[in-house]
C-alpha positions as a Markdown table, in Angstrom:
| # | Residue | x | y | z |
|---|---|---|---|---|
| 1 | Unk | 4.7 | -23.8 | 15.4 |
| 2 | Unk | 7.1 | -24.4 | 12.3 |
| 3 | Unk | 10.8 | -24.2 | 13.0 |
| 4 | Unk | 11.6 | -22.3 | 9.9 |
| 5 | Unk | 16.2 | -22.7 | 10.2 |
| 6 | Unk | 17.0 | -22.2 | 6.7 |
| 7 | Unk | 13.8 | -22.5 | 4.9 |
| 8 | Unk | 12.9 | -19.0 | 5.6 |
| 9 | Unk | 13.1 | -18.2 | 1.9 |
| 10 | Unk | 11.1 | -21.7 | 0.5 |
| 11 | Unk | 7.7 | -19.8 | -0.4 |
| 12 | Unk | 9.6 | -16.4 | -1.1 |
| 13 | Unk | 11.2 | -18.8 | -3.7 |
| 14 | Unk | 8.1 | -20.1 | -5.2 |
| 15 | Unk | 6.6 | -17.0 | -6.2 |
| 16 | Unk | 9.0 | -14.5 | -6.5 |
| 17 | Unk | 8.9 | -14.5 | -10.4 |
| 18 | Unk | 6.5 | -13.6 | -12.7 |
| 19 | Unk | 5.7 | -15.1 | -15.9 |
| 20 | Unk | 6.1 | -12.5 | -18.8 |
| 21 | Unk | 2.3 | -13.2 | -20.0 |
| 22 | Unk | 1.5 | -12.0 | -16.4 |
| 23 | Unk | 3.2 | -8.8 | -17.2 |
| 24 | Unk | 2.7 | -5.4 | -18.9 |
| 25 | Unk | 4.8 | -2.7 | -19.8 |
| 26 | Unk | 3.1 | 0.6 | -18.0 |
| 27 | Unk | 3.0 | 3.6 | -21.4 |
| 28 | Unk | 1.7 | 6.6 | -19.6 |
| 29 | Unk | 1.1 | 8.7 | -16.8 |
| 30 | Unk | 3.6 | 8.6 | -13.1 |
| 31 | Unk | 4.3 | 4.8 | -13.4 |
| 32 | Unk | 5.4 | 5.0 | -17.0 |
| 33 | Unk | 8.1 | 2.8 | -17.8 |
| 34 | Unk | 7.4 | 0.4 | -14.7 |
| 35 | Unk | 5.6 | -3.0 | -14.7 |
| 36 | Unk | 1.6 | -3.4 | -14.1 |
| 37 | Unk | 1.2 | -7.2 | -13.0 |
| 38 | Unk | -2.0 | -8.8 | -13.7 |
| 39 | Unk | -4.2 | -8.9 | -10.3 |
| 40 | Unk | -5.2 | -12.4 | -11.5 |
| 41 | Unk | -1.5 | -14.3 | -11.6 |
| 42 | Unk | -1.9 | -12.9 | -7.8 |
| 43 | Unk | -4.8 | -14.9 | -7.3 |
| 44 | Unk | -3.9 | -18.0 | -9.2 |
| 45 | Unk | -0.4 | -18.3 | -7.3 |
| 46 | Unk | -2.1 | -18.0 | -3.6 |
| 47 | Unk | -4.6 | -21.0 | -4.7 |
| 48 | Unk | -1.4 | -22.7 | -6.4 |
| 49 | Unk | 0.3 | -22.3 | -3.3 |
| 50 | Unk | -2.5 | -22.4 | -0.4 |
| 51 | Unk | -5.6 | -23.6 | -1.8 |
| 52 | Unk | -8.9 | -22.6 | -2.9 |
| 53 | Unk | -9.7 | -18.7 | -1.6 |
| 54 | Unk | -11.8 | -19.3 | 1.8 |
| 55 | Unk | -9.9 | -22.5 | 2.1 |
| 56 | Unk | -6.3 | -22.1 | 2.0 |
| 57 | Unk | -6.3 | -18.2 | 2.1 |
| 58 | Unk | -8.6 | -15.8 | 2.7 |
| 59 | Unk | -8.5 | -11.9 | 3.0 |
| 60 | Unk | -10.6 | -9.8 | 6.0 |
| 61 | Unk | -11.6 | -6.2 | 5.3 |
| 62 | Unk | -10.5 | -3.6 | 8.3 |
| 63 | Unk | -11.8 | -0.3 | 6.8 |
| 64 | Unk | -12.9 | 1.9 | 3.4 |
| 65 | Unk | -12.9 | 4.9 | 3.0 |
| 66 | Unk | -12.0 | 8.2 | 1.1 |
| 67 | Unk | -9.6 | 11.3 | 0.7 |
| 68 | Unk | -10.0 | 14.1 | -0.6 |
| 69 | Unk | -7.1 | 15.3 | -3.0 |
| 70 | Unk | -5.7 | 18.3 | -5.1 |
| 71 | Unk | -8.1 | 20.0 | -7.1 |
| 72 | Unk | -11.7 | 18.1 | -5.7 |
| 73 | Unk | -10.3 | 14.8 | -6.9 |
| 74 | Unk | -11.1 | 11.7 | -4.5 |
| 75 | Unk | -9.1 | 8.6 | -3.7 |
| 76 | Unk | -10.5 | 6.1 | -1.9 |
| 77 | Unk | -9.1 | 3.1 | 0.0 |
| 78 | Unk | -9.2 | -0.3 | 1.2 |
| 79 | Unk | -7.1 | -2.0 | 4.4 |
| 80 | Unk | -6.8 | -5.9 | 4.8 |
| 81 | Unk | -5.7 | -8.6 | 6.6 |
| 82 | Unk | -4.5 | -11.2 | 3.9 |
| 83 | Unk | -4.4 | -14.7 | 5.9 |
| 84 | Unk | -3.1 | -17.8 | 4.5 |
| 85 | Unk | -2.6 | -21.6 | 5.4 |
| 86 | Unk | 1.2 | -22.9 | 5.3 |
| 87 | Unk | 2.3 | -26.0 | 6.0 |
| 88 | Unk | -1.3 | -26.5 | 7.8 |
| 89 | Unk | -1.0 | -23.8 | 9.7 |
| 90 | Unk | -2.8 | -20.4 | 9.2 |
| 91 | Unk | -0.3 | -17.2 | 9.6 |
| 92 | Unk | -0.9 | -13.9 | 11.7 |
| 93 | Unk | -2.8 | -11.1 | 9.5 |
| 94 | Unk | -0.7 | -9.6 | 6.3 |
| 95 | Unk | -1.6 | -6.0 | 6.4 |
| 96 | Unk | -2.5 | -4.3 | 3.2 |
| 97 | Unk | -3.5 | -0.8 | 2.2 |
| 98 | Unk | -5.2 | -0.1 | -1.3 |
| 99 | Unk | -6.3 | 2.9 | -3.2 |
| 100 | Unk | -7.9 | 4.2 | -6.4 |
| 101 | Unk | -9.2 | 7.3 | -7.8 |
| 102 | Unk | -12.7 | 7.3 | -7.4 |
| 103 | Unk | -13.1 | 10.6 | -8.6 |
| 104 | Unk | -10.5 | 12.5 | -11.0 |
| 105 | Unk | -10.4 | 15.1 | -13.4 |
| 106 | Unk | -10.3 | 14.2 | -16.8 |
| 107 | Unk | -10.1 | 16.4 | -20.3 |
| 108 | Unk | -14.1 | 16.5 | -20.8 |
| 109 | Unk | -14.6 | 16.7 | -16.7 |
| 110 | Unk | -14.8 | 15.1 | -13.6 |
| 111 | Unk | -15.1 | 11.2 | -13.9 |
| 112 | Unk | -16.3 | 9.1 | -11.1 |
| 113 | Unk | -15.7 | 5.3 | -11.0 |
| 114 | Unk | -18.3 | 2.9 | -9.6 |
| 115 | Unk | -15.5 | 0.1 | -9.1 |
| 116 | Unk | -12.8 | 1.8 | -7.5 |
| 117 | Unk | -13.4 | 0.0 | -4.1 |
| 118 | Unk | -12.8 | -3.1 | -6.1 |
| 119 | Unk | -9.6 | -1.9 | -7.6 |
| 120 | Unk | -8.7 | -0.6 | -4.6 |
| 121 | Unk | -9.1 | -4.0 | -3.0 |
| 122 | Unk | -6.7 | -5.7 | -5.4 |
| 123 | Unk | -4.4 | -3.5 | -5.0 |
| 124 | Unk | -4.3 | -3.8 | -1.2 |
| 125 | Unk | -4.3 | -7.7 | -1.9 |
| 126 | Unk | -0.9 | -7.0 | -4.1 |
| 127 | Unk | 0.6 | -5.5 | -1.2 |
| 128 | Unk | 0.0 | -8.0 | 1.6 |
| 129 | Unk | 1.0 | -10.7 | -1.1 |
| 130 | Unk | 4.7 | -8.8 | -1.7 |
| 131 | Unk | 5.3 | -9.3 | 2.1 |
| 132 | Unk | 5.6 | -12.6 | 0.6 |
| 133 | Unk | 7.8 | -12.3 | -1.9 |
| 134 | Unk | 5.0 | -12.7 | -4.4 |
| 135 | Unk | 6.7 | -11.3 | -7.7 |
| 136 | Unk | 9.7 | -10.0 | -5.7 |
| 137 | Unk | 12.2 | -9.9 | -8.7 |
| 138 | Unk | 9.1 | -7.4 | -10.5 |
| 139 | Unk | 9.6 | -4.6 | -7.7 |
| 140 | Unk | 12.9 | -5.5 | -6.9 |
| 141 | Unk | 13.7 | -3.9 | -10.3 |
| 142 | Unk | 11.3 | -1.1 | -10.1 |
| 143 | Unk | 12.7 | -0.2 | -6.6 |
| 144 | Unk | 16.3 | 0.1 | -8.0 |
| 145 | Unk | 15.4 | 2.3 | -10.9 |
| 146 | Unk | 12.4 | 4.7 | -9.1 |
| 147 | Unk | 14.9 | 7.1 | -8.9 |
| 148 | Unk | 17.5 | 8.5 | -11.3 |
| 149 | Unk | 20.7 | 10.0 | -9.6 |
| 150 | Unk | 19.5 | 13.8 | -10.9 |
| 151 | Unk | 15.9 | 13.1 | -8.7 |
| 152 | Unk | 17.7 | 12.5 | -5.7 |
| 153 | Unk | 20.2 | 15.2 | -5.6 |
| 154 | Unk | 17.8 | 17.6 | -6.2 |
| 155 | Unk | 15.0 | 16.5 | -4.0 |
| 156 | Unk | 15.2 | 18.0 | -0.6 |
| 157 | Unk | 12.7 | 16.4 | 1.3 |
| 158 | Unk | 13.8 | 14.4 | 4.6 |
| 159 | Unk | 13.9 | 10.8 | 4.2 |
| 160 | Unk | 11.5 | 8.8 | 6.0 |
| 161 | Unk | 13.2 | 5.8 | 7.5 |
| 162 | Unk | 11.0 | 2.4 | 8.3 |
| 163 | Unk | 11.6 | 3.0 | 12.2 |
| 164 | Unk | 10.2 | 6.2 | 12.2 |
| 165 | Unk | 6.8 | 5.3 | 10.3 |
| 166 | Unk | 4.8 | 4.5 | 13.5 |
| 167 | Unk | 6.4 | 7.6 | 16.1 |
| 168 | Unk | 4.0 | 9.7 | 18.1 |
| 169 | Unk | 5.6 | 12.3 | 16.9 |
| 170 | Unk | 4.8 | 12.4 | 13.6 |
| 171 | Unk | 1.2 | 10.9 | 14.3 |
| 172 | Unk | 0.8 | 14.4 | 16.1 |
| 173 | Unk | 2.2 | 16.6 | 12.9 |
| 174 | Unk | -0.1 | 14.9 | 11.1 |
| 175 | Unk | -2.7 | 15.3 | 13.1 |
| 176 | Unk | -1.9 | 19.1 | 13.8 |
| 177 | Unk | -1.9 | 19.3 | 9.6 |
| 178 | Unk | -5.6 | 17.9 | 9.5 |
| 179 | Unk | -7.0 | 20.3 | 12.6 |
| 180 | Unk | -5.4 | 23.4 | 10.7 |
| 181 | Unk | -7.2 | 22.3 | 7.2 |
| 182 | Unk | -10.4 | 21.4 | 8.8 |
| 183 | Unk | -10.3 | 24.5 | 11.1 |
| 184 | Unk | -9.8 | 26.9 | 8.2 |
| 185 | Unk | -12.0 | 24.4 | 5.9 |
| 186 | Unk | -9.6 | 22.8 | 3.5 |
| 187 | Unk | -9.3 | 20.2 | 2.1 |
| 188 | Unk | -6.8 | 17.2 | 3.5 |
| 189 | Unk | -5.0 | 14.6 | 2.4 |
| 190 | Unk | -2.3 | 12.5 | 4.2 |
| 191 | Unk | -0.8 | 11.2 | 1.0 |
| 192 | Unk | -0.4 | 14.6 | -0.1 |
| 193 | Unk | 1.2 | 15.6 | 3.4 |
| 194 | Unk | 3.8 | 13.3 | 3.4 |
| 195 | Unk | 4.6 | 13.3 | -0.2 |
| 196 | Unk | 5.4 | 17.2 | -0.1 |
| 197 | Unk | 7.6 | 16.8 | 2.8 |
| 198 | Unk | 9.2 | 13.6 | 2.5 |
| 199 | Unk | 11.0 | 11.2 | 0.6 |
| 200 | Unk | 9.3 | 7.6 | 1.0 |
| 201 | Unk | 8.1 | 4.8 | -1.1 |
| 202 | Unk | 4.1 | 4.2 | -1.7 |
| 203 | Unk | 4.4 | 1.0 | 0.7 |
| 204 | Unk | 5.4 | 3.6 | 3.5 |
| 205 | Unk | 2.6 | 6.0 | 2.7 |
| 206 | Unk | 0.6 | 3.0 | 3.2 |
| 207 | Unk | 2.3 | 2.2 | 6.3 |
| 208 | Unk | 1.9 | 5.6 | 7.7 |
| 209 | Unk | -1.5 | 6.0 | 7.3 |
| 210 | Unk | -2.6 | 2.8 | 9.2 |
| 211 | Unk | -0.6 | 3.8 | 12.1 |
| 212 | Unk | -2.5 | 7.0 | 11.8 |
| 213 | Unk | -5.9 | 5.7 | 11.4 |
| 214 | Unk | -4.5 | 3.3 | 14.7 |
| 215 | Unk | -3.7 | 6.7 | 16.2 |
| 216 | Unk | -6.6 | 8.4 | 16.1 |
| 217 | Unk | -9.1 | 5.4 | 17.1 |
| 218 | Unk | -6.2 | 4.8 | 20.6 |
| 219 | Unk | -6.7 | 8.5 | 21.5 |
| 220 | Unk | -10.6 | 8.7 | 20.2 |
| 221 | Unk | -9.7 | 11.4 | 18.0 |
| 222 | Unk | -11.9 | 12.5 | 15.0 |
């Protein structure tokens, strides 16, 4: 196994930027203002870096599946393993969770998409390739602007630390919150859950609901 000393940052390095052409200024809706990267810079820096997909990298798909959301609209989502070959050796599994709207209310009516498993999977790629570093300097502007100074005074949900992501305990709320919807035949949605009651990034939602999908399968739980 490599030694890493005090290359630990050498591929973080290589791809932490992204070229402006790459880039595109987000106009509307929650993510207005921030930076949409194009999924295909993604792929051409893995086979820059790793080699040909299948060869040098290659992804493995764990699960699909869907949510159901405010108002009968319907996410759906994709989790990965992203795996690629450095320095001739291929690395544990990158985990990455996905989603897209596969149906969502639009001015003339419902709309659903036929590709948003496919979106869904690029966007899952996107995150195991930021446990990389893969355009760090992108989010690591985004992160220090999500919230203005106003947003946080005034938002009163708990924060959500990284430690606390995977605890039993709040595998059981959540579990407790989907019993009590299903019981009384409502709809449920973990994103929605955690959202409404606490202050976390989109990476942690993520997080959170592959420990809980771990959860449920441990304790054969439906």
């Amino acid at each position: 196994m490599k030694e890493w000393n005090d290359n630990c940052l050498e591929l973080y390095d290589k791809i932490r930027q992204v070229p402006d052409n790459a880039k595109k200024t987000i106009s509307a809706g929650r993510l207005k203002g921030k930076t949409d990267i194009n999924p295909m810079w993604r792929i051409k820096t893995l086979t820059e870096q790793f080699g040909p997909c299948g060869f040098g990298w290659r992804y493995e798909i764990i699960k699909m599946w869907n949510e159901q959301g405010a108002n009968g609209e319907i996410s759906s989502f994709v989790h990965i393993n992203l795996f690629v070959k450095y320095n001739g050796e291929w690395s544990e599994g990158i985990q990455g969770v996905g989603g897209a709207s596969f149906v969502v209310n639009e001015k003339n009516g419902a709309y659903t998409s036929d590709e948003c498993y496919k979106m869904a999977l690029t966007d899952a790629i996107s995150v195991s390739c930021k446990a990389l570093g893969m355009a760090a300097d992108v989010y690591w502007d985004n992160d220090s602007t999500k919230y203005n100074k106003s947003q946080i005074e005034n938002d009163n949900r708990k924060v959500l630390n990284a430690s606390l992501l995977g605890r039993e305990d709040l595998m059981k709320w959540i579990y407790r919150n989907e019993s009590f919807a299903r019981e009384n035949k409502q709809r449920f949605s973990i994103i929605n859950l955690i959202e409404k009651n606490y202050r976390c990034t989109n990476d942690d939602i993520n997080k959170i609901s592959e420990n809980y999908y771990q959860y449920k399968v441990n304790h054969n739980l439906q």
